[in-house]
mmCIF file of C-alpha atoms in Angstrom:
data_model
loop_
_atom_site.group_PDB
_atom_site.id
_atom_site.type_symbol
_atom_site.label_atom_id
_atom_site.label_comp_id
_atom_site.label_asym_id
_atom_site.label_seq_id
_atom_site.Cartn_x
_atom_site.Cartn_y
_atom_site.Cartn_z
ATOM 1 C CA MET A 153 32.584 204.524 118.584
ATOM 2 C CA THR A 154 34.968 206.997 119.469
ATOM 3 C CA TYR A 155 38.125 208.641 117.888
ATOM 4 C CA SER A 156 40.047 206.638 119.705
ATOM 5 C CA GLU A 157 37.974 202.984 119.153
ATOM 6 C CA LEU A 158 37.231 204.220 115.320
ATOM 7 C CA VAL A 159 41.359 204.060 114.949
ATOM 8 C CA THR A 160 41.948 201.142 116.796
ATOM 9 C CA GLN A 161 39.714 198.858 114.680
ATOM 10 C CA ILE A 162 40.609 200.648 111.330
ATOM 11 C CA LYS A 163 44.162 199.844 112.283
ATOM 12 C CA ASN A 164 42.566 195.689 113.446
ATOM 13 C CA PHE A 165 40.959 194.858 110.537
ATOM 14 C CA LEU A 166 43.578 195.763 108.499
ATOM 15 C CA GLU A 167 46.614 194.738 110.433
ATOM 16 C CA ASP A 168 48.779 197.672 109.695
ATOM 17 C CA ASP A 169 50.300 199.412 112.864
ATOM 18 C CA SER A 170 52.988 200.833 110.683
ATOM 19 C CA THR A 171 53.765 204.857 111.500
ATOM 20 C CA GLU A 172 52.695 205.609 107.998
ATOM 21 C CA PHE A 173 49.232 204.402 107.337
ATOM 22 C CA ALA A 174 49.142 205.351 111.372
ATOM 23 C CA GLY A 175 49.899 208.869 110.276
ATOM 24 C CA SER A 176 47.113 208.826 107.366
ATOM 25 C CA ILE A 177 44.160 207.745 109.727
ATOM 26 C CA ASP A 178 43.189 211.567 109.771
ATOM 27 C CA ALA A 179 43.295 211.859 106.699
ATOM 28 C CA ILE A 180 41.570 208.911 105.802
ATOM 29 C CA ILE A 181 38.391 209.967 108.530
ATOM 30 C CA VAL A 182 38.278 213.061 107.268
ATOM 31 C CA GLN A 183 37.965 211.884 103.825
ATOM 32 C CA VAL A 184 35.011 209.131 104.467
ATOM 33 C CA GLU A 185 33.211 211.771 106.724
ATOM 34 C CA GLU A 186 33.302 214.395 103.562
ATOM 35 C CA MET A 187 31.525 211.111 101.505
ATOM 36 C CA ILE A 188 28.533 210.589 104.013
ATOM 37 C CA PHE A 189 28.456 214.424 103.350
ATOM 38 C CA GLN A 190 27.890 213.967 100.178
ATOM 39 C CA ARG A 191 26.410 210.741 99.296
ATOM 40 C CA ALA A 192 23.419 211.307 102.634
ATOM 41 C CA PRO A 193 23.586 214.963 102.513
ATOM 42 C CA ASN A 194 19.959 215.332 104.177
ATOM 43 C CA LEU A 195 21.133 213.709 108.148
ATOM 44 C CA PRO A 196 19.261 215.529 110.973
ATOM 45 C CA CYS A 197 23.062 215.861 111.574
ATOM 46 C CA TYR A 198 23.934 218.324 108.953
ATOM 47 C CA ARG A 199 21.166 220.742 109.486
ATOM 48 C CA GLY A 200 21.797 223.886 110.945
ATOM 49 C CA THR A 201 19.718 227.276 111.082
ATOM 50 C CA THR A 202 20.886 230.801 111.435
ATOM 51 C CA ALA A 203 19.239 234.138 111.922
ATOM 52 C CA GLY A 204 19.524 238.198 111.288
ATOM 53 C CA ASN A 205 18.905 240.765 109.230
ATOM 54 C CA THR A 206 18.498 242.427 106.600
ATOM 55 C CA VAL A 207 19.983 245.800 105.658
ATOM 56 C CA ALA A 208 17.599 248.015 103.589
ATOM 57 C CA GLY A 209 19.233 248.337 99.898
ATOM 58 C CA THR A 210 21.190 245.753 100.746
ATOM 59 C CA VAL A 211 21.008 242.260 97.851
ATOM 60 C CA SER A 212 24.190 239.883 99.232
ATOM 61 C CA TYR A 213 23.983 238.330 102.551
ATOM 62 C CA VAL A 214 26.578 235.199 103.618
ATOM 63 C CA ILE A 215 25.283 232.069 105.616
ATOM 64 C CA PRO A 216 27.908 231.616 107.545
ATOM 65 C CA THR A 217 28.786 227.602 107.429
ATOM 66 C CA ALA A 218 26.386 226.864 104.934
ATOM 67 C CA ARG A 219 27.432 224.759 101.791
ATOM 68 C CA MET A 220 24.016 224.354 100.955
ATOM 69 C CA ILE A 221 20.986 227.058 101.111
ATOM 70 C CA ARG A 222 16.842 224.440 102.257
ATOM 71 C CA ASN A 223 14.989 227.676 102.711
ATOM 72 C CA PHE A 224 15.226 230.968 103.505
ATOM 73 C CA GLN A 225 12.609 233.032 105.291
ATOM 74 C CA ILE A 226 11.776 236.759 106.369
ATOM 75 C CA THR A 227 8.858 237.605 109.237
ATOM 76 C CA ILE A 228 6.800 240.922 107.928
ATOM 77 C CA GLY A 229 5.214 242.236 110.358
ATOM 78 C CA ASN A 230 3.952 239.199 112.386
ATOM 79 C CA ASN A 231 3.994 237.156 109.373
ATOM 80 C CA VAL A 232 6.270 234.637 108.203
ATOM 81 C CA THR A 233 6.909 234.196 104.646
ATOM 82 C CA TYR A 234 8.796 232.147 102.196
ATOM 83 C CA LEU A 235 10.974 233.218 99.625
ATOM 84 C CA ASP A 236 10.878 230.906 96.442
ATOM 85 C CA HIS A 237 14.838 230.150 95.110
ATOM 86 C CA ARG A 238 15.272 230.882 91.608
ATOM 87 C CA ILE A 239 18.544 231.437 89.684
ATOM 88 C CA ASP A 240 21.051 234.493 89.138
ATOM 89 C CA SER A 241 19.874 235.175 85.817
ATOM 90 C CA TYR A 242 16.178 235.070 87.033
ATOM 91 C CA LEU A 243 16.487 237.221 90.133
ATOM 92 C CA ARG A 244 18.407 239.458 87.252
ATOM 93 C CA ASP A 245 15.894 239.635 85.108
ATOM 94 C CA TYR A 246 12.787 240.267 87.851
ATOM 95 C CA TRP A 247 14.643 243.348 89.390
ATOM 96 C CA PRO A 248 17.705 244.639 87.144
ATOM 97 C CA ASN A 249 18.011 248.211 89.409
ATOM 98 C CA PRO A 250 19.211 246.362 92.042
ATOM 99 C CA ALA A 251 19.066 250.319 93.838
ATOM 100 C CA ALA A 252 15.743 249.934 93.500
ATOM 101 C CA THR A 253 14.128 248.470 96.821
ATOM 102 C CA GLY A 254 10.482 246.537 97.999
ATOM 103 C CA VAL A 255 9.266 243.452 100.213
ATOM 104 C CA PRO A 256 11.717 240.242 98.715
ATOM 105 C CA LYS A 257 9.858 237.807 97.382
ATOM 106 C CA PHE A 258 12.896 235.670 95.909
ATOM 107 C CA TYR A 259 16.396 234.583 96.537
ATOM 108 C CA SER A 260 19.361 232.881 94.766
ATOM 109 C CA THR A 261 23.001 231.401 95.467
ATOM 110 C CA ASN A 262 25.840 233.998 94.915
ATOM 111 C CA SER A 263 28.553 232.368 95.394
ATOM 112 C CA ALA A 264 30.653 229.779 97.693
ATOM 113 C CA ALA A 265 33.433 230.497 99.782
ATOM 114 C CA VAL A 266 35.037 229.082 102.847
ATOM 115 C CA ALA A 267 33.343 231.480 104.996
ATOM 116 C CA GLY A 268 29.294 230.547 104.245
ATOM 117 C CA THR A 269 27.371 230.807 100.912
ATOM 118 C CA SER A 270 26.595 234.030 99.836
ATOM 119 C CA ILE A 271 23.056 234.477 98.497
ATOM 120 C CA ASN A 272 20.783 237.645 96.547
ATOM 121 C CA LEU A 273 17.633 238.919 97.482
ATOM 122 C CA ALA A 274 15.136 240.228 95.316
ATOM 123 C CA PRO A 275 13.502 242.652 95.776
ATOM 124 C CA THR A 276 15.887 244.297 97.417
ATOM 125 C CA PRO A 277 15.002 244.991 100.693
ATOM 126 C CA ASP A 278 13.268 248.337 101.224
ATOM 127 C CA ILE A 279 13.649 248.478 105.628
ATOM 128 C CA ILE A 280 14.500 246.097 108.321
ATOM 129 C CA TYR A 281 13.541 242.292 107.759
ATOM 130 C CA ALA A 282 14.384 239.948 110.679
ATOM 131 C CA TYR A 283 15.399 236.183 108.654
ATOM 132 C CA VAL A 284 15.838 233.004 108.843
ATOM 133 C CA ALA A 285 18.214 230.714 106.533
ATOM 134 C CA ASP A 286 17.944 226.846 106.793
ATOM 135 C CA TYR A 287 20.705 225.026 105.930
ATOM 136 C CA ILE A 288 22.819 222.148 105.296
ATOM 137 C CA ALA A 289 26.764 221.973 105.903
ATOM 138 C CA PRO A 290 29.074 219.467 107.561
ATOM 139 C CA GLU A 291 28.761 218.271 110.935
ATOM 140 C CA THR A 292 32.231 219.288 113.378
ATOM 141 C CA GLY A 293 34.586 216.050 112.150
ATOM 142 C CA LEU A 294 35.774 213.425 114.274
ATOM 143 C CA SER A 295 39.193 213.526 116.048
ATOM 144 C CA SER A 296 40.940 213.587 119.356
ATOM 145 C CA GLY A 297 39.482 216.566 120.101
ATOM 146 C CA ASN A 298 35.987 215.474 119.200
ATOM 147 C CA PRO A 299 35.395 212.056 120.237
ATOM 148 C CA THR A 300 32.251 211.598 119.242
ATOM 149 C CA THR A 301 29.681 212.712 116.488
ATOM 150 C CA TRP A 302 26.478 211.578 115.168
ATOM 151 C CA ILE A 303 27.668 210.060 112.301
ATOM 152 C CA SER A 304 30.171 207.806 114.600
ATOM 153 C CA THR A 305 26.928 207.320 117.104
ATOM 154 C CA ASN A 306 24.030 206.258 114.982
ATOM 155 C CA ALA A 307 25.823 205.534 111.665
ATOM 156 C CA VAL A 308 28.710 203.445 112.768
ATOM 157 C CA ASN A 309 28.733 200.497 109.769
ATOM 158 C CA VAL A 310 28.352 203.480 107.573
ATOM 159 C CA LEU A 311 32.158 205.083 109.191
ATOM 160 C CA LEU A 312 34.217 202.241 109.889
ATOM 161 C CA SER A 313 33.287 200.673 106.374
ATOM 162 C CA GLY A 314 33.976 203.669 104.901
ATOM 163 C CA CYS A 315 37.248 203.860 106.795
ATOM 164 C CA LEU A 316 37.912 200.194 105.985
ATOM 165 C CA TYR A 317 37.590 201.082 102.168
ATOM 166 C CA GLU A 318 39.642 204.263 102.300
ATOM 167 C CA ALA A 319 42.492 202.646 104.339
ATOM 168 C CA SER A 320 42.593 200.085 101.424
ATOM 169 C CA ALA A 321 42.724 202.219 98.830
ATOM 170 C CA PHE A 322 45.760 203.892 100.444
ATOM 171 C CA LEU A 323 47.768 201.020 101.721
ATOM 172 C CA LYS A 324 47.264 199.395 97.654
ATOM 173 C CA ALA A 325 45.108 196.569 98.965
ATOM 174 C CA PRO A 326 43.255 195.024 95.922
ATOM 175 C CA GLU A 327 41.849 192.005 97.886
ATOM 176 C CA THR A 328 40.137 194.050 100.797
ATOM 177 C CA LEU A 329 39.372 197.166 98.685
ATOM 178 C CA SER A 330 36.612 195.630 96.822
ATOM 179 C CA LEU A 331 34.927 193.851 99.392
ATOM 180 C CA TYR A 332 34.975 197.153 101.929
ATOM 181 C CA LYS A 333 33.234 199.280 98.888
ATOM 182 C CA THR A 334 30.701 197.075 98.761
ATOM 183 C CA GLN A 335 29.866 197.183 102.419
ATOM 184 C CA PHE A 336 30.087 200.937 102.309
ATOM 185 C CA ASP A 337 27.558 200.538 99.458
ATOM 186 C CA GLU A 338 25.461 199.219 101.470
ATOM 187 C CA ALA A 339 25.983 200.525 104.579
ATOM 188 C CA ILE A 340 25.398 204.067 102.435
ATOM 189 C CA ALA A 341 21.869 202.738 100.832
ATOM 190 C CA MET A 342 20.349 201.652 103.987
ATOM 191 C CA LEU A 343 21.534 204.912 105.760
ATOM 192 C CA GLN A 344 19.508 206.721 103.513
ATOM 193 C CA GLU A 345 16.154 204.178 103.603
ATOM 194 C CA GLU A 346 16.353 205.142 107.034
ATOM 195 C CA MET A 347 16.631 208.952 106.400
ATOM 196 C CA LYS A 348 12.889 208.664 104.385
ATOM 197 C CA ARG A 349 11.203 206.934 107.003
ATOM 198 C CA ILE A 350 13.072 209.831 109.512
ATOM 199 C CA TYR A 351 11.465 212.504 107.305
ATOM 200 C CA ALA A 352 7.783 210.960 106.625
ATOM 201 C CA ALA A 353 4.961 210.964 108.184
ATOM 202 C CA GLU A 354 3.764 208.350 110.022
ATOM 203 C CA TYR A 355 0.394 209.739 109.781
ATOM 204 C CA ASN A 356 -0.013 209.969 106.333
ATOM 205 C CA GLY A 357 2.376 207.276 104.909
ATOM 206 C CA GLY A 358 1.363 204.128 106.657
ATOM 207 C CA ILE A 359 4.934 203.214 108.507
#
């Protein structure tokens, strides 16, 4: 489903062509895309990877656009090593002097901002290490300038029912609000079950 098709469907289902409603549809779509991300963050379209290099003596690193860090790895010689995730207090207790350096073993989420998610490493890197961070972040949303997305192509029922649910709330239409909320919840549940199959090994899982 394209952006224009979705807008038309929303108007047709709810039988409202008012200027006020039409002007709010983009905001409704954005809100629903965020709801889908929060309920099913493991969708393939939300997974991303970024690479970089540590700096000797530097503790903190920003992973651009990331909302959640899936894992963080560094390369030592020719070997890839995954760092263990810990909370900040654990890192401070384990490596109380950030000026001291060594081979990183742990990372923690430090803070989040528009630019991305900041992480800390411990020990503080002693030399340059190539790193790769796998993360989760929303995909670029549906709009007139971005007419199709993974969600609009592969999860049409989730997107449409969510938009109808949010649009019903905007229009203060209780007769359709309950209906579309139920449909949206069911569509999300089916999508989550589909994700379990996507990430299950058929050989081992017998699927």
